[in-house]
Amino acid sequence: MNNFHSFLNNLPKAELHMHLEGSLEPELLFKLAQRNQIKLPFDSVEALRAAYEFGNLQDFLDIYYQGAGVLQTEQDFYDLTWAYLERCKAQNVLHVEPFFDPQTHTDRGIAFDTVIKGIDRALQDAKTQLGISSRLIMCFLRHLPEAAAFETLEQSLPYQDKITAVGLDSSEKGFPPELFERVFAKAREAGFLTVAHAGEEGPAEYIWQALDLLKVQRIDHGVRCVEDPALVEHLIKIQMPLTVCPLSNTKLCVFKDMREHNILALLERGVKVTINSDDPAYFGGYMTENFVAVADALNMTKAQAIKLAENSFTASFLSEAEKAEWVKRLQLLH
Ligand code: ADE
Ligand code: ZN
């Protein structure tokens, strides 16, 4: 690490786009498979890691859902979440708003209660033991029917004190946000905030739908907004956050090379972009690795790094007073 890389690592940051199931490192995956007596189609950690070459989002999702099959007990979900939070601590990520996909587990016969209790206990321990605050986001899988999302929303209601927002993830193309307009309306009525993946592989039109129909507080990814100049103007005007995931985008071939990534161009135009890791165990790194990859490929300045960190807090679901505290603290770094 050079001096600027160390600066990026030490910069206080928030992470707003990370799937907990995507932080399952091969080592933990093998350990949990052994603990739960599950036979894996890979002989070693190295063989598994070598399979992490993806041509598109679906290639990745196929392996990601398979990997999540080793998660069975409350302790497994605790261990998964805790391992992520320890990485956060080492990279000075001090506030997190992770996603989890309940349907990936309930469809295998794992109780919603088991999943949420393991995750929540780790998040509570992180607050007291690591000084990391959090808000949890429950995602609906968009390749599954609307009825399944409604059922998941129903299952989540007894745990509303532990879940701040609902989101929308999984295969994007062919599954537009409009399919989930009604379930998002019901989630908002129940008091949940909303976010949605849009404009990762899908077109700019999906971003409009997420804004207009799902009434989201943030767009996850959103990098294809540039295909619609009126949309970019609108995102700037309403200061809609985009939770961008640089290493994910190059791993899944959304951009061929990091030097082609549009994140800093969007930042300079006044779009409220943030840097995030998406599925760090699969895409080559956590928050610092994402900051470093962008810095090296696109000559990020110190002022841009501070602005990205500031955006990560102001785009979060923290209170206005908490956001102001973080902004003040970050301004001292100029
Ligand atoms: N689930 C996990 N990672 C995802 C991504 N990058 N896009 C959509 N769904 C996901
Ligand atoms: Zn994602």
CSV table of C-alpha atoms and ligand atoms in Angstrom, one decimal:
chain,number,residue,atom,x,y,z
A,1,MET,CA,0.0,0.0,0.0
A,2,ASN,CA,1.3,3.5,-0.9
A,3,ASN,CA,0.5,6.6,1.1
A,4,PHE,CA,-2.7,7.3,-0.7
A,5,HIS,CA,-3.9,3.7,-0.4
A,6,SER,CA,-3.3,4.0,3.4
A,7,PHE,CA,-5.2,7.3,3.4
A,8,LEU,CA,-8.1,5.5,1.6
A,9,ASN,CA,-8.0,2.7,4.1
A,10,ASN,CA,-8.0,5.0,7.1
A,11,LEU,CA,-10.7,7.3,5.7
A,12,PRO,CA,-13.9,6.8,7.8
A,13,LYS,CA,-16.5,5.2,5.4
A,14,ALA,CA,-20.0,3.8,5.3
A,15,GLU,CA,-21.0,0.9,3.1
A,16,LEU,CA,-24.5,1.0,1.6
A,17,HIS,CA,-24.4,-1.9,-1.0
A,18,MET,CA,-23.2,-5.2,0.2
A,19,HIS,CA,-25.0,-8.6,0.2
A,20,LEU,CA,-24.1,-10.5,3.3
A,21,GLU,CA,-24.3,-13.8,1.4
A,22,GLY,CA,-21.7,-12.3,-1.0
A,23,SER,CA,-19.2,-11.9,1.8
A,24,LEU,CA,-18.9,-15.7,2.3
A,25,GLU,CA,-15.2,-16.3,1.7
A,26,PRO,CA,-14.2,-19.7,0.4
A,27,GLU,CA,-12.5,-20.6,3.7
A,28,LEU,CA,-15.6,-20.0,5.7
A,29,LEU,CA,-17.7,-21.7,3.0
A,30,PHE,CA,-15.7,-24.9,3.4
A,31,LYS,CA,-15.7,-24.6,7.2
A,32,LEU,CA,-19.5,-24.3,7.3
A,33,ALA,CA,-19.9,-27.2,4.8
A,34,GLN,CA,-17.9,-29.4,7.1
A,35,ARG,CA,-19.8,-28.2,10.2
A,36,ASN,CA,-23.1,-29.0,8.5
A,37,GLN,CA,-22.0,-32.1,6.7
A,38,ILE,CA,-22.7,-30.8,3.2
A,39,LYS,CA,-20.8,-32.2,0.3
A,40,LEU,CA,-19.4,-29.5,-2.1
A,41,PRO,CA,-18.7,-29.9,-5.8
A,42,PHE,CA,-15.2,-28.4,-5.3
A,43,ASP,CA,-12.2,-30.2,-3.8
A,44,SER,CA,-10.5,-27.2,-2.3
A,45,VAL,CA,-10.6,-23.5,-1.4
A,46,GLU,CA,-8.3,-22.9,-4.4
A,47,ALA,CA,-10.5,-24.8,-6.8
A,48,LEU,CA,-13.6,-22.8,-5.6
A,49,ARG,CA,-11.8,-19.5,-6.0
A,50,ALA,CA,-10.6,-20.5,-9.5
A,51,ALA,CA,-14.3,-20.8,-10.5
A,52,TYR,CA,-14.9,-17.1,-9.8
A,53,GLU,CA,-14.7,-16.0,-13.4
A,54,PHE,CA,-18.0,-14.5,-14.6
A,55,GLY,CA,-19.1,-13.4,-18.0
A,56,ASN,CA,-22.2,-11.6,-16.7
A,57,LEU,CA,-24.5,-11.2,-13.6
A,58,GLN,CA,-26.3,-14.6,-14.1
A,59,ASP,CA,-23.0,-16.5,-14.2
A,60,PHE,CA,-22.2,-15.1,-10.8
A,61,LEU,CA,-25.6,-15.5,-9.3
A,62,ASP,CA,-25.6,-19.3,-10.2
A,63,ILE,CA,-22.4,-19.8,-8.0
A,64,TYR,CA,-23.5,-17.3,-5.3
A,65,TYR,CA,-26.9,-19.1,-4.7
A,66,GLN,CA,-25.1,-22.4,-4.6
A,67,GLY,CA,-22.5,-21.1,-2.1
A,68,ALA,CA,-25.3,-19.8,0.2
A,69,GLY,CA,-26.5,-23.4,0.6
A,70,VAL,CA,-23.9,-24.0,3.4
A,71,LEU,CA,-25.6,-21.4,5.7
A,72,GLN,CA,-28.0,-23.4,7.9
A,73,THR,CA,-28.0,-22.4,11.6
A,74,GLU,CA,-28.3,-19.1,13.5
A,75,GLN,CA,-24.6,-19.4,14.3
A,76,ASP,CA,-23.7,-19.8,10.6
A,77,PHE,CA,-25.4,-16.4,9.9
A,78,TYR,CA,-23.7,-14.9,12.9
A,79,ASP,CA,-20.3,-16.1,11.8
A,80,LEU,CA,-20.9,-14.8,8.2
A,81,THR,CA,-22.0,-11.4,9.4
A,82,TRP,CA,-19.2,-11.1,12.0
A,83,ALA,CA,-16.5,-12.0,9.6
A,84,TYR,CA,-17.7,-9.1,7.3
A,85,LEU,CA,-17.8,-6.7,10.3
A,86,GLU,CA,-14.3,-7.5,11.3
A,87,ARG,CA,-13.1,-6.7,7.7
A,88,CYS,CA,-15.0,-3.4,8.1
A,89,LYS,CA,-13.2,-2.6,11.3
A,90,ALA,CA,-9.8,-3.2,9.6
A,91,GLN,CA,-10.8,-0.8,6.8
A,92,ASN,CA,-12.4,1.9,9.0
A,93,VAL,CA,-15.9,1.2,7.6
A,94,LEU,CA,-17.8,2.6,10.6
A,95,HIS,CA,-21.4,2.4,9.4
A,96,VAL,CA,-22.9,-0.4,7.3
A,97,GLU,CA,-26.3,-1.0,5.7
A,98,PRO,CA,-26.0,-4.6,4.4
A,99,PHE,CA,-28.6,-6.6,2.4
A,100,PHE,CA,-29.7,-10.1,3.0
A,101,ASP,CA,-31.8,-12.3,0.8
A,102,PRO,CA,-34.3,-14.2,3.0
A,103,GLN,CA,-35.8,-16.2,0.1
A,104,THR,CA,-32.5,-17.8,-0.7
A,105,HIS,CA,-32.8,-19.4,2.7
A,106,THR,CA,-36.5,-19.9,3.4
A,107,ASP,CA,-36.8,-21.7,0.0
A,108,ARG,CA,-34.4,-24.3,1.4
A,109,GLY,CA,-36.4,-24.7,4.6
A,110,ILE,CA,-34.3,-22.4,6.8
A,111,ALA,CA,-36.6,-20.4,9.0
A,112,PHE,CA,-36.7,-16.6,8.6
A,113,ASP,CA,-36.2,-16.4,12.4
A,114,THR,CA,-32.9,-18.3,12.2
A,115,VAL,CA,-31.5,-16.0,9.5
A,116,ILE,CA,-32.5,-12.7,11.1
A,117,LYS,CA,-31.5,-13.6,14.6
A,118,GLY,CA,-28.0,-14.6,13.5
A,119,ILE,CA,-27.5,-11.5,11.4
A,120,ASP,CA,-28.9,-9.2,14.0
A,121,ARG,CA,-26.9,-10.6,16.9
A,122,ALA,CA,-23.7,-9.9,15.0
A,123,LEU,CA,-24.8,-6.4,14.1
A,124,GLN,CA,-25.6,-5.7,17.7
A,125,ASP,CA,-22.2,-7.0,18.9
A,126,ALA,CA,-20.5,-4.9,16.2
A,127,LYS,CA,-22.1,-1.8,17.8
A,128,THR,CA,-20.7,-2.5,21.2
A,129,GLN,CA,-17.5,-4.3,20.4
A,130,LEU,CA,-16.3,-2.7,17.2
A,131,GLY,CA,-18.0,0.7,17.2
A,132,ILE,CA,-19.8,0.0,13.9
A,133,SER,CA,-23.4,1.2,13.5
A,134,SER,CA,-25.8,-0.4,11.1
A,135,ARG,CA,-29.2,-0.6,9.4
A,136,LEU,CA,-30.3,-3.8,7.8
A,137,ILE,CA,-32.0,-4.1,4.3
A,138,MET,CA,-34.1,-7.1,3.2
A,139,CYS,CA,-34.1,-7.8,-0.5
A,140,PHE,CA,-36.7,-9.5,-2.6
A,141,LEU,CA,-35.4,-11.8,-5.4
A,142,ARG,CA,-36.8,-10.3,-8.6
A,143,HIS,CA,-36.5,-13.6,-10.5
A,144,LEU,CA,-39.2,-15.0,-8.2
A,145,PRO,CA,-42.9,-14.1,-8.5
A,146,GLU,CA,-44.6,-11.1,-6.8
A,147,ALA,CA,-46.5,-13.5,-4.6
A,148,ALA,CA,-43.3,-14.8,-3.1
A,149,ALA,CA,-42.2,-11.2,-2.3
A,150,PHE,CA,-45.5,-10.6,-0.6
A,151,GLU,CA,-45.1,-13.7,1.5
A,152,THR,CA,-41.5,-12.6,2.5
A,153,LEU,CA,-42.8,-9.2,3.5
A,154,GLU,CA,-45.4,-10.9,5.7
A,155,GLN,CA,-42.8,-13.0,7.3
A,156,SER,CA,-40.6,-10.0,8.1
A,157,LEU,CA,-43.3,-8.0,9.9
A,158,PRO,CA,-42.6,-9.4,13.4
A,159,TYR,CA,-39.0,-8.4,12.9
A,160,GLN,CA,-39.5,-4.8,11.8
A,161,ASP,CA,-37.5,-3.4,14.7
A,162,LYS,CA,-34.4,-5.2,13.1
A,163,ILE,CA,-35.0,-4.2,9.4
A,164,THR,CA,-35.0,-0.6,8.1
A,165,ALA,CA,-35.6,-1.0,4.4
A,166,VAL,CA,-36.5,-3.4,1.6
A,167,GLY,CA,-34.6,-3.8,-1.6
A,168,LEU,CA,-34.7,-5.6,-4.9
A,169,ASP,CA,-31.9,-7.8,-6.3
A,170,SER,CA,-31.0,-10.9,-8.4
A,171,SER,CA,-31.3,-11.2,-12.2
A,172,GLU,CA,-32.1,-7.8,-13.6
A,173,LYS,CA,-32.8,-8.1,-17.3
A,174,GLY,CA,-36.4,-9.1,-18.0
A,175,PHE,CA,-37.4,-8.4,-14.4
A,176,PRO,CA,-38.3,-4.7,-14.3
A,177,PRO,CA,-39.1,-2.8,-11.1
A,178,GLU,CA,-42.7,-2.4,-12.2
A,179,LEU,CA,-43.3,-6.0,-11.4
A,180,PHE,CA,-42.8,-5.1,-7.7
A,181,GLU,CA,-44.8,-1.9,-7.5
A,182,ARG,CA,-47.5,-3.3,-5.3
A,183,VAL,CA,-45.3,-5.1,-2.8
A,184,PHE,CA,-43.1,-2.0,-2.5
A,185,ALA,CA,-46.2,0.1,-1.8
A,186,LYS,CA,-47.2,-2.4,0.9
A,187,ALA,CA,-43.7,-2.3,2.4
A,188,ARG,CA,-43.8,1.5,2.5
A,189,GLU,CA,-47.2,1.5,4.2
A,190,ALA,CA,-45.7,-0.9,6.8
A,191,GLY,CA,-43.0,1.7,7.4
A,192,PHE,CA,-40.0,0.4,5.5
A,193,LEU,CA,-37.7,2.6,3.5
A,194,THR,CA,-36.9,1.4,-0.1
A,195,VAL,CA,-34.0,0.8,-2.4
A,196,ALA,CA,-33.6,-1.2,-5.6
A,197,HIS,CA,-30.9,-2.5,-7.9
A,198,ALA,CA,-31.5,-0.8,-11.3
A,199,GLY,CA,-29.3,0.1,-14.2
A,200,GLU,CA,-26.6,-2.5,-13.5
A,201,GLU,CA,-27.2,-4.7,-16.6
A,202,GLY,CA,-30.7,-3.3,-17.1
A,203,PRO,CA,-31.5,-0.1,-19.1
A,204,ALA,CA,-32.0,3.5,-17.8
A,205,GLU,CA,-35.8,2.9,-18.0
A,206,TYR,CA,-35.5,0.6,-15.0
A,207,ILE,CA,-34.0,3.4,-13.0
A,208,TRP,CA,-37.0,5.7,-13.9
A,209,GLN,CA,-39.3,2.8,-12.8
A,210,ALA,CA,-37.4,2.4,-9.5
A,211,LEU,CA,-37.8,6.1,-8.8
A,212,ASP,CA,-41.4,6.6,-10.0
A,213,LEU,CA,-43.0,3.3,-9.1
A,214,LEU,CA,-41.0,2.0,-6.2
A,215,LYS,CA,-40.2,5.4,-4.7
A,216,VAL,CA,-36.7,4.5,-3.7
A,217,GLN,CA,-34.4,6.4,-1.4
A,218,ARG,CA,-31.4,5.1,-3.3
A,219,ILE,CA,-30.6,3.4,-6.6
A,220,ASP,CA,-28.2,0.4,-6.3
A,221,HIS,CA,-25.7,0.5,-9.1
A,222,GLY,CA,-27.4,2.9,-11.5
A,223,VAL,CA,-24.3,3.3,-13.8
A,224,ARG,CA,-26.3,2.9,-17.0
A,225,CYS,CA,-28.1,6.2,-16.2
A,226,VAL,CA,-25.6,7.8,-18.6
A,227,GLU,CA,-27.6,6.4,-21.5
A,228,ASP,CA,-30.4,8.9,-20.7
A,229,PRO,CA,-29.1,12.5,-20.3
A,230,ALA,CA,-32.5,13.7,-18.9
A,231,LEU,CA,-32.2,11.0,-16.2
A,232,VAL,CA,-28.7,12.1,-15.3
A,233,GLU,CA,-30.0,15.7,-14.9
A,234,HIS,CA,-32.9,14.4,-12.8
A,235,LEU,CA,-30.5,12.4,-10.5
A,236,ILE,CA,-28.4,15.5,-10.0
A,237,LYS,CA,-31.4,17.7,-9.3
A,238,ILE,CA,-32.9,15.5,-6.7
A,239,GLN,CA,-29.5,14.3,-5.3
A,240,MET,CA,-30.5,10.7,-5.6
A,241,PRO,CA,-27.7,8.5,-4.3
A,242,LEU,CA,-26.3,5.8,-6.5
A,243,THR,CA,-24.5,3.0,-4.7
A,244,VAL,CA,-21.8,2.1,-7.2
A,245,CYS,CA,-19.7,-1.1,-7.0
A,246,PRO,CA,-16.6,-0.7,-9.1
A,247,LEU,CA,-14.9,-4.2,-8.7
A,248,SER,CA,-18.3,-5.9,-9.2
A,249,ASN,CA,-18.8,-3.9,-12.4
A,250,THR,CA,-15.5,-5.0,-13.9
A,251,LYS,CA,-15.9,-8.7,-12.6
A,252,LEU,CA,-19.3,-8.9,-14.2
A,253,CYS,CA,-18.2,-7.2,-17.4
A,254,VAL,CA,-20.5,-4.1,-17.0
A,255,PHE,CA,-17.3,-2.2,-17.8
A,256,LYS,CA,-14.4,-4.0,-19.6
A,257,ASP,CA,-11.7,-2.2,-17.7
A,258,MET,CA,-11.7,0.0,-14.6
A,259,ARG,CA,-10.3,2.8,-16.7
A,260,GLU,CA,-13.6,2.9,-18.5
A,261,HIS,CA,-15.6,3.2,-15.3
A,262,ASN,CA,-17.9,6.3,-15.1
A,263,ILE,CA,-17.9,6.8,-11.3
A,264,LEU,CA,-15.6,9.8,-11.1
A,265,ALA,CA,-17.1,11.4,-14.2
A,266,LEU,CA,-20.6,11.1,-12.5
A,267,LEU,CA,-19.1,12.5,-9.2
A,268,GLU,CA,-17.7,15.5,-11.1
A,269,ARG,CA,-21.0,16.2,-12.7
A,270,GLY,CA,-22.7,16.4,-9.3
A,271,VAL,CA,-24.3,12.9,-9.1
A,272,LYS,CA,-24.3,11.6,-5.5
A,273,VAL,CA,-22.3,8.5,-6.1
A,274,THR,CA,-20.8,6.2,-3.4
A,275,ILE,CA,-18.3,3.3,-3.5
A,276,ASN,CA,-19.3,-0.1,-2.3
A,277,SER,CA,-18.2,-3.8,-2.5
A,278,ASP,CA,-21.4,-5.6,-3.5
A,279,ASP,CA,-20.2,-9.2,-3.1
A,280,PRO,CA,-16.6,-8.8,-1.7
A,281,ALA,CA,-15.8,-12.5,-1.4
A,282,TYR,CA,-16.5,-13.0,-5.1
A,283,PHE,CA,-15.3,-9.8,-6.7
A,284,GLY,CA,-11.8,-9.3,-5.4
A,285,GLY,CA,-12.2,-7.1,-2.4
A,286,TYR,CA,-13.9,-5.0,0.3
A,287,MET,CA,-14.2,-1.3,0.6
A,288,THR,CA,-10.6,-0.3,0.6
A,289,GLU,CA,-9.8,-2.6,-2.4
A,290,ASN,CA,-12.7,-0.8,-4.3
A,291,PHE,CA,-11.4,2.7,-3.4
A,292,VAL,CA,-7.8,1.6,-4.4
A,293,ALA,CA,-8.9,0.1,-7.7
A,294,VAL,CA,-10.8,3.3,-8.7
A,295,ALA,CA,-7.9,5.5,-7.4
A,296,ASP,CA,-5.3,3.7,-9.4
A,297,ALA,CA,-7.3,3.4,-12.7
A,298,LEU,CA,-8.8,6.9,-12.7
A,299,ASN,CA,-6.4,9.1,-10.7
A,300,MET,CA,-8.7,9.9,-7.9
A,301,THR,CA,-7.8,13.0,-6.0
A,302,LYS,CA,-7.8,13.3,-2.2
A,303,ALA,CA,-10.7,15.8,-2.4
A,304,GLN,CA,-12.7,13.2,-4.5
A,305,ALA,CA,-12.0,10.5,-2.0
A,306,ILE,CA,-13.2,12.7,0.9
A,307,LYS,CA,-16.4,13.6,-1.2
A,308,LEU,CA,-17.1,9.9,-1.8
A,309,ALA,CA,-16.7,9.1,1.9
A,310,GLU,CA,-19.0,12.1,2.7
A,311,ASN,CA,-21.6,10.8,0.2
A,312,SER,CA,-21.5,7.4,1.9
A,313,PHE,CA,-22.7,8.9,5.1
A,314,THR,CA,-25.1,11.5,3.7
A,315,ALA,CA,-26.7,8.8,1.5
A,316,SER,CA,-27.2,6.5,4.5
A,317,PHE,CA,-30.3,6.0,6.7
A,318,LEU,CA,-28.6,7.7,9.7
A,319,SER,CA,-30.3,10.7,11.3
A,320,GLU,CA,-29.6,14.2,9.9
A,321,ALA,CA,-27.7,15.0,13.2
A,322,GLU,CA,-25.5,11.8,12.8
A,323,LYS,CA,-24.8,12.7,9.1
A,324,ALA,CA,-23.8,16.2,10.1
A,325,GLU,CA,-21.3,14.8,12.6
A,326,TRP,CA,-19.6,12.6,10.0
A,327,VAL,CA,-19.4,15.4,7.5
A,328,LYS,CA,-17.8,17.6,10.0
A,329,ARG,CA,-15.3,14.9,10.9
A,330,LEU,CA,-14.4,14.3,7.2
A,331,GLN,CA,-14.0,18.0,6.5
A,332,LEU,CA,-11.0,18.0,8.9
A,333,LEU,CA,-9.1,15.7,6.5
A,334,HIS,CA,-8.8,18.3,3.7
B,1,ADE,N1,-27.3,-10.3,-5.6
B,1,ADE,C1,-26.0,-10.3,-5.2
B,1,ADE,N2,-25.2,-9.4,-5.9
B,1,ADE,C2,-26.0,-8.9,-6.9
B,1,ADE,C3,-25.8,-8.0,-7.9
B,1,ADE,N3,-24.6,-7.4,-8.2
B,1,ADE,N4,-26.9,-7.7,-8.7
B,1,ADE,C4,-28.1,-8.2,-8.5
B,1,ADE,N5,-28.3,-9.1,-7.5
B,1,ADE,C5,-27.3,-9.4,-6.7
B,2,ZN,ZN,-25.8,-5.8,-5.4
